Coordinates of C-alpha atoms in Angstrom, one line a residue:
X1 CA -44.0 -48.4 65.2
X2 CA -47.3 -49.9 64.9
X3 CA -50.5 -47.8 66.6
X4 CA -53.8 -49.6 67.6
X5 CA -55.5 -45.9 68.2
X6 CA -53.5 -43.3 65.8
X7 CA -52.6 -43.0 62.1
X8 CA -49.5 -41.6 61.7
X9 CA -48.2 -40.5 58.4
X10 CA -45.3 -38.5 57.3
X11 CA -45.4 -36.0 54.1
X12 CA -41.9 -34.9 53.6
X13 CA -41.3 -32.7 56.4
X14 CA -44.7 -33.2 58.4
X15 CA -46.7 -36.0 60.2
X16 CA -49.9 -36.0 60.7
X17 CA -51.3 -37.8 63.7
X18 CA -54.7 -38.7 63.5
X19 CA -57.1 -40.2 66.3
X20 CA -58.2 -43.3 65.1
X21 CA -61.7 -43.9 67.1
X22 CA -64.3 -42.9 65.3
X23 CA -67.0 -44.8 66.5
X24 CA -66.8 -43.3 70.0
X25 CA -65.8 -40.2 68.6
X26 CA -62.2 -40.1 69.2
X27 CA -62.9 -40.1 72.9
X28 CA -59.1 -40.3 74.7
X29 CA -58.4 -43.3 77.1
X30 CA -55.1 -44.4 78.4
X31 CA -54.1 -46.7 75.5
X32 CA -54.7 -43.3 73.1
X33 CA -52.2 -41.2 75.5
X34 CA -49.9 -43.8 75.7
X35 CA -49.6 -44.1 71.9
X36 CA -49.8 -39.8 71.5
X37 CA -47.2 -39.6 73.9
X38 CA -44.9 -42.3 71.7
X39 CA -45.7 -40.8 68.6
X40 CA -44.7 -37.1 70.1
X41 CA -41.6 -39.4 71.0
X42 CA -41.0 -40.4 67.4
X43 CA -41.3 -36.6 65.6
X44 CA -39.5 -35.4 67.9
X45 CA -36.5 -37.7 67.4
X46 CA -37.0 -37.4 63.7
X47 CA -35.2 -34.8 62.0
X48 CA -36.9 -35.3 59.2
X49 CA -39.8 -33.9 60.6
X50 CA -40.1 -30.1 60.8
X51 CA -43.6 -29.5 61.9
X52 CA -46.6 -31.7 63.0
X53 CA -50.5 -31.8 62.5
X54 CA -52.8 -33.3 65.0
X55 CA -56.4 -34.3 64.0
X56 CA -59.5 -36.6 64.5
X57 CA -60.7 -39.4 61.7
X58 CA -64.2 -39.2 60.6
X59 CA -66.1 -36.6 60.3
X60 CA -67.8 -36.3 63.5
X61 CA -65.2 -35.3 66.0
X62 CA -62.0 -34.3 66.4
X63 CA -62.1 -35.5 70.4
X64 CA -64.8 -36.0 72.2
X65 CA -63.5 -35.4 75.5
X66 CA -62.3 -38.2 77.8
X67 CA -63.5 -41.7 77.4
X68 CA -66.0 -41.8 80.3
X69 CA -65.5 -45.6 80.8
X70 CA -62.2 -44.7 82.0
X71 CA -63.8 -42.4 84.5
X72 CA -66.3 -44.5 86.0
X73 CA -65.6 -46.1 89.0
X74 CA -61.9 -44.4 89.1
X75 CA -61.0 -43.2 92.7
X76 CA -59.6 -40.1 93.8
X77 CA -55.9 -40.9 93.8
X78 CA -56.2 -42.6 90.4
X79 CA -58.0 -40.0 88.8
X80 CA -55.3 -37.2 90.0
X81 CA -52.7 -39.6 88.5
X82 CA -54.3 -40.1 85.1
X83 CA -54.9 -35.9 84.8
X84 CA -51.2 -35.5 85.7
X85 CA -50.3 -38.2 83.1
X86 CA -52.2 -36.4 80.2
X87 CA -51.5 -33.0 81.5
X88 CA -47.5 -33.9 81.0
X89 CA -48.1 -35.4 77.7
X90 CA -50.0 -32.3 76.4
X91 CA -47.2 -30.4 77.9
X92 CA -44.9 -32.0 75.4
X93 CA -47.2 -30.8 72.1
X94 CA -46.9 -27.1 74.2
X95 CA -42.9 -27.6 74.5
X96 CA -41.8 -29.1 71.9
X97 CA -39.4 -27.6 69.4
X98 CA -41.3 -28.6 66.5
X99 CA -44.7 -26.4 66.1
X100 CA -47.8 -28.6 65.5
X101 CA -51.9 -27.5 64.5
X102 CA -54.9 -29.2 65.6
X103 CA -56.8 -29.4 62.8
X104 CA -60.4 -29.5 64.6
X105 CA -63.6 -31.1 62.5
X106 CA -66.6 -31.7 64.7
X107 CA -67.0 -31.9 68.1
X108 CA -63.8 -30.9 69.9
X109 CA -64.9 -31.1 73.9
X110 CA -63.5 -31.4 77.4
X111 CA -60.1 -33.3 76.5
X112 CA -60.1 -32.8 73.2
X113 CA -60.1 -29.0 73.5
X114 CA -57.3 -29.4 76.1
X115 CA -55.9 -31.0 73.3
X116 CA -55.9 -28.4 70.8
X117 CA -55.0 -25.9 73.2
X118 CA -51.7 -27.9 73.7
X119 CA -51.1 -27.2 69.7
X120 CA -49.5 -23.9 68.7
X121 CA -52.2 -23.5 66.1
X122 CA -55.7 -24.6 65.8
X123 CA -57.6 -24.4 62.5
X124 CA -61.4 -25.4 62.3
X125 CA -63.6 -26.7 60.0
X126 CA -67.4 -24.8 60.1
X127 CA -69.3 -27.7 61.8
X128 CA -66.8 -27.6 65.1
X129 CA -68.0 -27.5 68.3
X130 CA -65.8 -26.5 71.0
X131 CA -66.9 -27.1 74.9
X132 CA -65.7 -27.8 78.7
X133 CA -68.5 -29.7 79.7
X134 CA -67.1 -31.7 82.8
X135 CA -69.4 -29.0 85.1
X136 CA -72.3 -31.1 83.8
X137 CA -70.6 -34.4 85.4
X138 CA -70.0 -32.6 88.7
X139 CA -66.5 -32.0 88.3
X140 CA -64.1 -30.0 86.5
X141 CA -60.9 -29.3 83.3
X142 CA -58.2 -31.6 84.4
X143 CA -55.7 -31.4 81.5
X144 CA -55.5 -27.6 81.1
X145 CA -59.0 -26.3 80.8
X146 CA -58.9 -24.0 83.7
X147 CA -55.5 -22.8 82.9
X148 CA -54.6 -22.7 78.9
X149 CA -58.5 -21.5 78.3
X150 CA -58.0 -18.1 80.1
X151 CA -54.7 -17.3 78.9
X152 CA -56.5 -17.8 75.3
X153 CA -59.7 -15.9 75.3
X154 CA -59.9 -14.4 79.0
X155 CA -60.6 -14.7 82.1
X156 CA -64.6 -14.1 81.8
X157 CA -65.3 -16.0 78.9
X158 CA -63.4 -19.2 79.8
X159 CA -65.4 -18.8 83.1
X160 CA -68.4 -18.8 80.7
X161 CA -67.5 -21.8 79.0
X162 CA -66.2 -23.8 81.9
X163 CA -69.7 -23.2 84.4
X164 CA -71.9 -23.4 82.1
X165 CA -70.3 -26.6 80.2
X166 CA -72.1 -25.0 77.4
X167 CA -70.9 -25.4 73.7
X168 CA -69.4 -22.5 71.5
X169 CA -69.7 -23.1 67.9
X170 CA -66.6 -22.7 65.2
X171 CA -67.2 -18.9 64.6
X172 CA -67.6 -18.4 68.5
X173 CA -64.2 -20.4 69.0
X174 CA -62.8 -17.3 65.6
X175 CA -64.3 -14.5 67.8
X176 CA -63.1 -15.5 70.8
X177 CA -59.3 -15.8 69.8
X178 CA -59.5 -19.8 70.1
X179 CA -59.4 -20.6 66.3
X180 CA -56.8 -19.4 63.7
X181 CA -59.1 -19.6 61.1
X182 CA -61.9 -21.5 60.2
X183 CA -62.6 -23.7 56.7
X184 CA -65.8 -24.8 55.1
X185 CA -65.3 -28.5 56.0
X186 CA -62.9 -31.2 56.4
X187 CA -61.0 -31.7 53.4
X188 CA -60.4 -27.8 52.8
X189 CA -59.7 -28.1 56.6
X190 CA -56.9 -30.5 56.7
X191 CA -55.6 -28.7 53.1
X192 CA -55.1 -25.6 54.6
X193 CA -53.2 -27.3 57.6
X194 CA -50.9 -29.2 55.5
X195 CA -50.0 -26.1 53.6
X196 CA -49.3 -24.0 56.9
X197 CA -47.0 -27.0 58.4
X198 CA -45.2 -27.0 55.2
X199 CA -44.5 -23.3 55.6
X200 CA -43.3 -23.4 59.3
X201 CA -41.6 -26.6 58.5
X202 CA -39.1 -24.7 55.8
X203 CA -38.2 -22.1 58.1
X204 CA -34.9 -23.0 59.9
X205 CA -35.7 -25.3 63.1
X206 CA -33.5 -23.3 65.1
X207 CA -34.7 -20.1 64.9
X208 CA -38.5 -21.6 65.1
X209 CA -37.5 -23.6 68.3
X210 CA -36.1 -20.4 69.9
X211 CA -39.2 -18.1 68.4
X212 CA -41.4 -20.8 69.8
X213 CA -39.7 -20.9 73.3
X214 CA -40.1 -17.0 73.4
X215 CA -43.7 -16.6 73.2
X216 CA -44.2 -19.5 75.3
X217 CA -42.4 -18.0 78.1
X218 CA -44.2 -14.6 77.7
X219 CA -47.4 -16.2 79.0
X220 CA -45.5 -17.6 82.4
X221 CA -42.8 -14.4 83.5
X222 CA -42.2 -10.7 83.3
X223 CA -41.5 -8.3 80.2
X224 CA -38.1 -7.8 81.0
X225 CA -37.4 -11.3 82.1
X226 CA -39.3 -12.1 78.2
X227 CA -37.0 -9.4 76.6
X228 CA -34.2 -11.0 77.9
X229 CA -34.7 -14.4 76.7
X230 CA -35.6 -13.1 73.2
X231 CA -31.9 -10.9 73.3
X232 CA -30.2 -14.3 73.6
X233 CA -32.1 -16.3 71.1
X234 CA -31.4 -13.7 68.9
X235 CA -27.7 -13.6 70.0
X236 CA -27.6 -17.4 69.5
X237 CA -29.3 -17.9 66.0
X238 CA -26.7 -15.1 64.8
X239 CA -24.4 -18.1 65.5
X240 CA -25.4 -20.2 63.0
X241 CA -25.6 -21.6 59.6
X242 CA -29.1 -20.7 58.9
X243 CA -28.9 -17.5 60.3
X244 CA -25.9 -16.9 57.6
X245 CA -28.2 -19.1 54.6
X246 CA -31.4 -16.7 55.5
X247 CA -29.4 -13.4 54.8
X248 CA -27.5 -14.6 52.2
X249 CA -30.6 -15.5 50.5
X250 CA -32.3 -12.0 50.8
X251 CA -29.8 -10.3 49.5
X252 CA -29.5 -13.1 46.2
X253 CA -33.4 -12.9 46.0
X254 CA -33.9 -16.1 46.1
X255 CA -35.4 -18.8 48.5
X256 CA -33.1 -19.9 52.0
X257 CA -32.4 -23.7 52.1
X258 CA -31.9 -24.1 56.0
X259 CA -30.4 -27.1 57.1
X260 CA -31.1 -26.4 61.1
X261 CA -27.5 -25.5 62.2

């Protein structure tokens, strides 16, 4: 499929999707959506492709927060649609069986961080810049801010960030629990996240779906409800192939070839 505002590349068992406007720093509008949400689409139906990478081209900014074009003028109803629309498609990165990184160089603000708190992982390079600034429009998050922030760093500092609209900067993001690690720049940035997908994606896909489902569901229900979810995806991976491959491996010393089944 051909994309006007991604890159999309495969390496053996990754893709790496890439936001493709640099010039107004990788700022989202609908035709970007619309093409993340088709791309999601297309990974996810491809079972050659284990693990995903999400990132921003040029060196500037990963995403620069919604496309304020699209917000000017836009009336009520319209607007609730359009954060509905991108809150479902950023749902999809959250769900989905196959584990993705945002791989975050320069500024990553308002929609963009939404963004790469959609991702499992985010990795940043030192000149990030992470922010909520939609307080300094007059209005507020609308594609997870208010919601995925607190459950990442707390209650009082996402407060911070959101009325304050004030930027944090890579090591602040580390401190704060929002970054997985942060890299001296770009290259040794999207290095590092290649290396990590590759990783997760020669784990079996079964038991990294279920693993994956399991701490999702931890942040939305009880303990027990958690443990009990985690009792059956355990009881169900013992059912397969891999399961079988990954032990017999161990005990042979040598390295599991999963097949997801």
């Amino acid at each position: 499929m051909k994309y006007n505002m991604l890159l999309l590349e495969e390496k053996d068992d990754i893709a790496i999707v890439s936001i493709n406007r640099p010039k107004v720093y990788n700022a989202l509008n609908r035709e970007v959506l619309e093409e993340l949400d088709k791309a999601i689409t297309y990974i996810e139906n491809n079972a050659d492709i284990h693990a995903f990478i999400i990132t921003g081209v040029g060196p500037k900014a990963f995403v620069s927060g919604a496309d304020i074009n699209e917000l000017n003028g836009i009336n009520s109803s319209d607007g609730t649609k359009w954060m509905l629309e991108g809150q479902r498609i950023f749902a999809r990165i959250e769900r989905s069986d196959k584990p993705s990184i945002a791989a975050v160089n320069g500024y990553c603000l308002g929609g963009g961080n939404e963004l790469a708190m959609a991702c499992d992982i985010r990795f940043a390079s030192e000149n990030a810049k992470f922010g909520q600034p939609e307080i300094k429009l007059g209005n507020i998050p609308g594609w997870g801010g208010t919601q995925r922030l607190p459950r990442l760093i707390g209650l009082s500092r996402a407060k911070q960030m959101v009325l304050s609209g004030e930027f944090i900067s890579a090591k602040e993001a580390y401190d704060y629990g929002l970054v997985n690690k942060v890299l001296p720049d770009q290259e040794s940035l999207l290095e590092e996240s290649i290396r990590l997908a590759h990783v997760i994606a020669s784990r079996g896909s079964i038991s990294i779906a279920y693993a994956k489902k399991a701490i999702n569901y931890s942040q939305e229900t009880s303990l027990d409800a958690g443990l009990s979810l985690e009792a059956f995806g355990v009881g169900l991976c013992l059912s397969t192939d891999d399961q079988t491959e990954g032990v017999n491996a161990f005990i042979e010393k040598r390295e599991p070839h999963f097949k997801g089944k």
